[in-house]
Amino acid sequence: GCEKQINYMEVGEMKRKVLLLTITILLLSFSLFGKAVELTYMYWGSPEERVAQENMLTEFEKAYQDVFPGIKVKALHVPANYDEKIASMVAGGNPPQIAQLVGYQACEWAEKNVVYDINSFIRNDPTFDPDDYLDTVWVYSDHGNKVAGVRLANEVMVTWYNKEIFDDNNVPYPPSDPTKWTWDLFLETAIRLTTDRNGKHPNEEGFDPSKIKTYGVMVPNEINTILPLIWSNGGDIVDESGKVPTVTNKEVIEVIQLISDLIHKYHVAPSSSQISGLPASYVALQTKQVAMVLAGQWTLLDLGKMEQQGRLKLGVAPLPYIKEPIAFILGSPNAIFTDAVKGNSDVLKATWELYKWAIDSEKVLPLIQSGLWMPLQKKWYTEPEYIEKWLTPGIHPPEYKEAVIDYVLDYGRVSSENYLINYKLVADIMYQEFELLFSGKISAEEACKNVAKKIEPYLEGRYDK
């Protein structure tokens, strides 16, 4: 009996040793494979963006510890030379799992399979409903068959203005209703807000255009400012195929002439060289060097701080329009890199979970409340409880709901940055030629003819059609 008992003890000891060995192996493999899920998330942006993005990633790590034990996300913030850095990482075969990209870069790399088609995730994930998102947040490639990414924010171009300058000149604020902010009203308003050092307006005798104290409006020579105005007049720089220049059409020339007239005929807007002598647009607005600025919604990050500090009485309106209102939608997408996720199902799964997390407006709410970003999901634009969550009194002006939120919903049209092949080259050529026009060296017709001739060799179609 005693001998038998010893044998049982030996068997029990053996089982215990096997169990311990199994646990040890599991723990080792757990630590090996668990810790192997290390992701890199790369982005640019301001110090505020860095803090908010890093907090978002920390919260993700905490929330997913049970799913991917030991998961780590490295936040790679690149504030300068971003394009060169990401291109170098891709060329070196060491891309991040997720990185922020400009739209045309995401599309180009998606065509070459450098960027992962997230369609496969969307189709197979019952927890993700693409219908929850605005139609304008998707970035397509491969004739619309691939989804290169989802924007981090759904941004729009607007009119910012300093209410004190309006009050000082007894001028009504721009209408928040996009259908009422016509070009004629915009021009009339800009004339009434422009003053020289003697307090004269451009429509008054004795006005001195060489000694302007406050310009009525600043219209930067940028495609993001010019293109929505062209669209609002029924024109475009290329045809629907993306292969034929249409920049010499009368609808385009008319708009370019209207912008030039703001500078040279009415003296209500500074030329590009004069803009270079002014501080940043948001500072020029606060210091009353300009009364209105056509700029991106994201400028609210800086303007909102000034408003909170009592240094600026801020207002916002849609962009002025000529024939129909256009809300010009921008925003850089996050992209997943194929080489960084292939061959490891855990990394692939974790990357998609992080991707979903990063495009959930709730997770980056501080960036939205600060005025830098706008949400992606429809409910943040339509449901009062969600609108209330992100509109911040003291930052978002009272007219923001109608002038920006409703504007985006009703008139949103995506920038061609997200679909036109060789967009960057086209934008650079437009800048160079319009610079000559806005500095008074050539006519609007000449500028448009030059643009058409120079962009034609680069028009190779669209990524989304």
PDB file of N, CA and C in Angstrom, residues 219-258:
ATOM      1  N   VAL A 219      -7.659  86.899 -48.902  1.00  0.00           N
ATOM      2  CA  VAL A 219      -7.949  85.722 -49.728  1.00  0.00           C
ATOM      3  C   VAL A 219      -6.612  85.137 -50.167  1.00  0.00           C
ATOM      4  N   PRO A 220      -6.065  84.187 -49.427  1.00  0.00           N
ATOM      5  CA  PRO A 220      -4.749  83.643 -49.773  1.00  0.00           C
ATOM      6  C   PRO A 220      -4.763  82.968 -51.147  1.00  0.00           C
ATOM      7  N   ASN A 221      -3.646  83.072 -51.851  1.00  0.00           N
ATOM      8  CA  ASN A 221      -3.486  82.389 -53.140  1.00  0.00           C
ATOM      9  C   ASN A 221      -3.217  80.908 -52.874  1.00  0.00           C
ATOM     10  N   GLU A 222      -4.288  80.190 -52.596  1.00  0.00           N
ATOM     11  CA  GLU A 222      -4.191  78.743 -52.320  1.00  0.00           C
ATOM     12  C   GLU A 222      -5.333  78.044 -53.030  1.00  0.00           C
ATOM     13  N   ILE A 223      -5.070  76.862 -53.510  1.00  0.00           N
ATOM     14  CA  ILE A 223      -6.107  76.104 -54.223  1.00  0.00           C
ATOM     15  C   ILE A 223      -7.316  75.845 -53.320  1.00  0.00           C
ATOM     16  N   ASN A 224      -7.075  75.679 -52.018  1.00  0.00           N
ATOM     17  CA  ASN A 224      -8.186  75.407 -51.089  1.00  0.00           C
ATOM     18  C   ASN A 224      -9.132  76.594 -50.955  1.00  0.00           C
ATOM     19  N   THR A 225      -8.636  77.793 -51.226  1.00  0.00           N
ATOM     20  CA  THR A 225      -9.471  78.996 -51.183  1.00  0.00           C
ATOM     21  C   THR A 225     -10.112  79.256 -52.544  1.00  0.00           C
ATOM     22  N   ILE A 226      -9.323  79.083 -53.600  1.00  0.00           N
ATOM     23  CA  ILE A 226      -9.766  79.448 -54.949  1.00  0.00           C
ATOM     24  C   ILE A 226     -10.732  78.429 -55.548  1.00  0.00           C
ATOM     25  N   LEU A 227     -10.435  77.128 -55.364  1.00  0.00           N
ATOM     26  CA  LEU A 227     -11.245  76.097 -56.018  1.00  0.00           C
ATOM     27  C   LEU A 227     -12.716  76.100 -55.575  1.00  0.00           C
ATOM     28  N   PRO A 228     -13.027  76.239 -54.270  1.00  0.00           N
ATOM     29  CA  PRO A 228     -14.445  76.279 -53.904  1.00  0.00           C
ATOM     30  C   PRO A 228     -15.194  77.457 -54.519  1.00  0.00           C
ATOM     31  N   LEU A 229     -14.489  78.588 -54.725  1.00  0.00           N
ATOM     32  CA  LEU A 229     -15.126  79.738 -55.369  1.00  0.00           C
ATOM     33  C   LEU A 229     -15.390  79.429 -56.846  1.00  0.00           C
ATOM     34  N   ILE A 230     -14.443  78.726 -57.488  1.00  0.00           N
ATOM     35  CA  ILE A 230     -14.640  78.297 -58.882  1.00  0.00           C
ATOM     36  C   ILE A 230     -15.828  77.336 -58.971  1.00  0.00           C
ATOM     37  N   TRP A 231     -15.868  76.372 -58.045  1.00  0.00           N
ATOM     38  CA  TRP A 231     -16.989  75.415 -58.038  1.00  0.00           C
ATOM     39  C   TRP A 231     -18.314  76.144 -57.824  1.00  0.00           C
ATOM     40  N   SER A 232     -18.298  77.165 -56.980  1.00  0.00           N
ATOM     41  CA  SER A 232     -19.548  77.873 -56.678  1.00  0.00           C
ATOM     42  C   SER A 232     -20.074  78.644 -57.890  1.00  0.00           C
ATOM     43  N   ASN A 233     -19.204  78.853 -58.889  1.00  0.00           N
ATOM     44  CA  ASN A 233     -19.622  79.526 -60.122  1.00  0.00           C
ATOM     45  C   ASN A 233     -19.914  78.521 -61.235  1.00  0.00           C
ATOM     46  N   GLY A 234     -19.919  77.232 -60.883  1.00  0.00           N
ATOM     47  CA  GLY A 234     -20.226  76.192 -61.867  1.00  0.00           C
ATOM     48  C   GLY A 234     -19.042  75.778 -62.716  1.00  0.00           C
ATOM     49  N   GLY A 235     -17.823  76.183 -62.325  1.00  0.00           N
ATOM     50  CA  GLY A 235     -16.633  75.809 -63.091  1.00  0.00           C
ATOM     51  C   GLY A 235     -15.781  74.782 -62.370  1.00  0.00           C
ATOM     52  N   ASP A 236     -14.687  74.366 -63.020  1.00  0.00           N
ATOM     53  CA  ASP A 236     -13.709  73.465 -62.402  1.00  0.00           C
ATOM     54  C   ASP A 236     -12.404  73.603 -63.170  1.00  0.00           C
ATOM     55  N   ILE A 237     -11.324  73.134 -62.564  1.00  0.00           N
ATOM     56  CA  ILE A 237     -10.027  73.253 -63.234  1.00  0.00           C
ATOM     57  C   ILE A 237      -9.788  72.098 -64.213  1.00  0.00           C
ATOM     58  N   VAL A 238     -10.482  70.973 -64.008  1.00  0.00           N
ATOM     59  CA  VAL A 238     -10.394  69.826 -64.926  1.00  0.00           C
ATOM     60  C   VAL A 238     -11.800  69.271 -65.153  1.00  0.00           C
ATOM     61  N   ASP A 239     -11.960  68.468 -66.203  1.00  0.00           N
ATOM     62  CA  ASP A 239     -13.276  67.881 -66.463  1.00  0.00           C
ATOM     63  C   ASP A 239     -13.521  66.694 -65.536  1.00  0.00           C
ATOM     64  N   GLU A 240     -14.678  66.073 -65.686  1.00  0.00           N
ATOM     65  CA  GLU A 240     -15.096  64.981 -64.803  1.00  0.00           C
ATOM     66  C   GLU A 240     -14.144  63.787 -64.857  1.00  0.00           C
ATOM     67  N   SER A 241     -13.473  63.597 -65.980  1.00  0.00           N
ATOM     68  CA  SER A 241     -12.552  62.450 -66.118  1.00  0.00           C
ATOM     69  C   SER A 241     -11.216  62.714 -65.426  1.00  0.00           C
ATOM     70  N   GLY A 242     -10.918  63.992 -65.144  1.00  0.00           N
ATOM     71  CA  GLY A 242      -9.625  64.332 -64.555  1.00  0.00           C
ATOM     72  C   GLY A 242      -8.502  64.346 -65.573  1.00  0.00           C
ATOM     73  N   LYS A 243      -8.859  64.365 -66.879  1.00  0.00           N
ATOM     74  CA  LYS A 243      -7.826  64.284 -67.922  1.00  0.00           C
ATOM     75  C   LYS A 243      -7.770  65.506 -68.835  1.00  0.00           C
ATOM     76  N   VAL A 244      -8.795  66.361 -68.752  1.00  0.00           N
ATOM     77  CA  VAL A 244      -8.857  67.518 -69.658  1.00  0.00           C
ATOM     78  C   VAL A 244      -8.944  68.805 -68.844  1.00  0.00           C
ATOM     79  N   PRO A 245      -8.030  69.765 -69.090  1.00  0.00           N
ATOM     80  CA  PRO A 245      -8.120  71.030 -68.341  1.00  0.00           C
ATOM     81  C   PRO A 245      -9.341  71.839 -68.780  1.00  0.00           C
ATOM     82  N   THR A 246     -10.042  72.416 -67.804  1.00  0.00           N
ATOM     83  CA  THR A 246     -11.207  73.269 -68.101  1.00  0.00           C
ATOM     84  C   THR A 246     -11.016  74.649 -67.467  1.00  0.00           C
ATOM     85  N   VAL A 247      -9.787  74.943 -67.131  1.00  0.00           N
ATOM     86  CA  VAL A 247      -9.485  76.175 -66.399  1.00  0.00           C
ATOM     87  C   VAL A 247      -9.621  77.421 -67.293  1.00  0.00           C
ATOM     88  N   THR A 248      -9.729  77.226 -68.627  1.00  0.00           N
ATOM     89  CA  THR A 248      -9.927  78.381 -69.518  1.00  0.00           C
ATOM     90  C   THR A 248     -11.411  78.639 -69.778  1.00  0.00           C
ATOM     91  N   ASN A 249     -12.294  77.847 -69.190  1.00  0.00           N
ATOM     92  CA  ASN A 249     -13.733  78.102 -69.328  1.00  0.00           C
ATOM     93  C   ASN A 249     -14.089  79.435 -68.667  1.00  0.00           C
ATOM     94  N   LYS A 250     -15.107  80.105 -69.211  1.00  0.00           N
ATOM     95  CA  LYS A 250     -15.443  81.453 -68.723  1.00  0.00           C
ATOM     96  C   LYS A 250     -15.814  81.451 -67.238  1.00  0.00           C
ATOM     97  N   GLU A 251     -16.433  80.351 -66.740  1.00  0.00           N
ATOM     98  CA  GLU A 251     -16.818  80.288 -65.321  1.00  0.00           C
ATOM     99  C   GLU A 251     -15.598  80.388 -64.401  1.00  0.00           C
ATOM    100  N   VAL A 252     -14.461  79.849 -64.893  1.00  0.00           N
ATOM    101  CA  VAL A 252     -13.219  79.893 -64.098  1.00  0.00           C
ATOM    102  C   VAL A 252     -12.572  81.275 -64.208  1.00  0.00           C
ATOM    103  N   ILE A 253     -12.446  81.767 -65.432  1.00  0.00           N
ATOM    104  CA  ILE A 253     -11.809  83.080 -65.649  1.00  0.00           C
ATOM    105  C   ILE A 253     -12.555  84.165 -64.875  1.00  0.00           C
ATOM    106  N   GLU A 254     -13.899  84.073 -64.859  1.00  0.00           N
ATOM    107  CA  GLU A 254     -14.712  85.048 -64.111  1.00  0.00           C
ATOM    108  C   GLU A 254     -14.301  85.109 -62.645  1.00  0.00           C
ATOM    109  N   VAL A 255     -14.138  83.939 -62.031  1.00  0.00           N
ATOM    110  CA  VAL A 255     -13.803  83.879 -60.603  1.00  0.00           C
ATOM    111  C   VAL A 255     -12.399  84.423 -60.350  1.00  0.00           C
ATOM    112  N   ILE A 256     -11.455  84.029 -61.189  1.00  0.00           N
ATOM    113  CA  ILE A 256     -10.078  84.501 -61.016  1.00  0.00           C
ATOM    114  C   ILE A 256     -10.036  86.025 -61.151  1.00  0.00           C
ATOM    115  N   GLN A 257     -10.851  86.559 -62.072  1.00  0.00           N
ATOM    116  CA  GLN A 257     -10.932  88.011 -62.242  1.00  0.00           C
ATOM    117  C   GLN A 257     -11.543  88.676 -61.007  1.00  0.00           C
ATOM    118  N   LEU A 258     -12.585  88.042 -60.445  1.00  0.00           N
ATOM    119  CA  LEU A 258     -13.231  88.586 -59.242  1.00  0.00           C
ATOM    120  C   LEU A 258     -12.234  88.686 -58.082  1.00  0.00           C
TER     121      LEU A 258
END
